[in-house]
Amino acid sequence: MTIEIAFPAGQARLELDDLLYEKADGIATITLNRPHRMNALTPAMMANALEALDDAANDESVRVVVLTGAGRTFCGGADLSALRGNSEASVVERLKADVTVPPSLVRAIRALDKPVIGAINGAAVGGGCDLALVCDLRIVSEDAKFGEVYAKIGLVPGAGAAYLLPRLVGLAKACELILTGDVIDARTAERIGLANQLVSREEFPGAVQTMARKLADGPPIALSLAKQLIYRSLSGDFDDSLALSRVYTAMTLTTQDHQEGLKAFKEKRPPEFRGS
């Protein structure tokens, strides 16, 4: 089921099929909402996540997106009940059903011109790990676990992990995690560079809110261009990155946010960036 996002008057929270979507004070929060099934992915959940991301992209009041899971799990990956059967016909049906993360969803997260925080509140395995990897930042609870477990059920990573994981943790560790399908705990994730912050269960909501608030209060144009510069630089050489940074610097020099930043620095006060 694909929906058009339409918030009722005076409300900033929607309960969709297998998904919650909220907007408040510049922060959009997308919550995978099947806690009774470890937030296992369904076609409805992923279609609604795409719609929510599209809404956040087009809403100028939204400056940062938080992706998290309801309950004590981030995302347990595909709903394995939809993967039963091994006939040729069932393989076709499984591909049509989009029970793994579709490329369109991870592309939408990567292409979003606003920061995306993965609030990893618990296990992120299979497709759930893929979703965590594609976020720009990951705030990780002590309860979190990560696993590219595809090999354990005779599959390969299906939603960008082979591209993303080596760039986050290095080639050797990425090969180990993908080829063994091993699940790692939160402390290991922090040690190998997968987690930006590791916090206790009690501190987790506050840490996510603090980071989201910091980014939402930042200069939207500069942050958008900086995100583009980082990811475009991954596929180019050093000179390409330098050239692109000059273009983006010229663009930000003309913004009112740049002038506000200079003025606030001179006046020794926090800047009030407006995205212009």
CSV table of C-alpha atoms in Angstrom, one decimal, residues 34 37-46 74-84 94 97-102 123-131 147-150 157-159:
chain,number,residue,atom,x,y,z
A,34,ARG,CA,6.1,-4.1,14.0
A,37,ARG,CA,7.7,-9.2,14.8
A,38,MET,CA,11.0,-7.5,15.5
A,39,ASN,CA,10.0,-4.8,13.0
A,40,ALA,CA,10.5,-7.3,10.2
A,41,LEU,CA,10.1,-5.6,6.8
A,42,THR,CA,6.9,-5.8,4.9
A,43,PRO,CA,6.0,-4.3,1.5
A,44,ALA,CA,3.6,-1.8,3.2
A,45,MET,CA,6.3,-0.7,5.6
A,46,MET,CA,8.8,0.0,2.9
A,74,PHE,CA,15.6,-1.7,15.2
A,75,CYS,CA,14.8,-4.1,12.4
A,76,GLY,CA,15.1,-7.8,12.1
A,77,GLY,CA,15.3,-7.8,8.3
A,78,ALA,CA,12.9,-9.6,6.0
A,79,ASP,CA,9.8,-11.3,7.3
A,80,LEU,CA,11.0,-14.8,6.9
A,81,SER,CA,7.5,-16.2,6.8
A,82,ALA,CA,7.3,-14.7,3.3
A,83,LEU,CA,10.5,-16.5,2.2
A,84,ARG,CA,9.3,-20.1,2.7
A,94,ARG,CA,9.5,-13.5,-3.5
A,97,ALA,CA,7.0,-9.2,-3.0
A,98,ASP,CA,9.9,-6.9,-2.1
A,99,VAL,CA,10.5,-8.8,1.2
A,100,THR,CA,14.1,-7.6,1.2
A,101,VAL,CA,15.0,-3.9,1.2
A,102,PRO,CA,14.3,-2.6,-2.3
A,123,ALA,CA,19.1,-5.6,16.7
A,124,ALA,CA,19.8,-4.5,13.1
A,125,VAL,CA,20.2,-7.7,11.1
A,126,GLY,CA,19.9,-8.6,7.4
A,127,GLY,CA,17.9,-5.9,5.7
A,128,GLY,CA,17.8,-4.0,9.0
A,129,CYS,CA,21.5,-3.8,9.0
A,130,ASP,CA,21.5,-2.5,5.4
A,131,LEU,CA,19.1,0.3,6.5
A,147,GLY,CA,24.6,-8.6,11.4
A,148,GLU,CA,24.8,-9.0,7.7
A,149,VAL,CA,23.4,-12.5,8.2
A,150,TYR,CA,22.5,-13.3,4.5
A,157,PRO,CA,23.7,-8.8,0.8
A,158,GLY,CA,20.8,-7.3,-1.1
A,159,ALA,CA,20.6,-3.6,-0.3
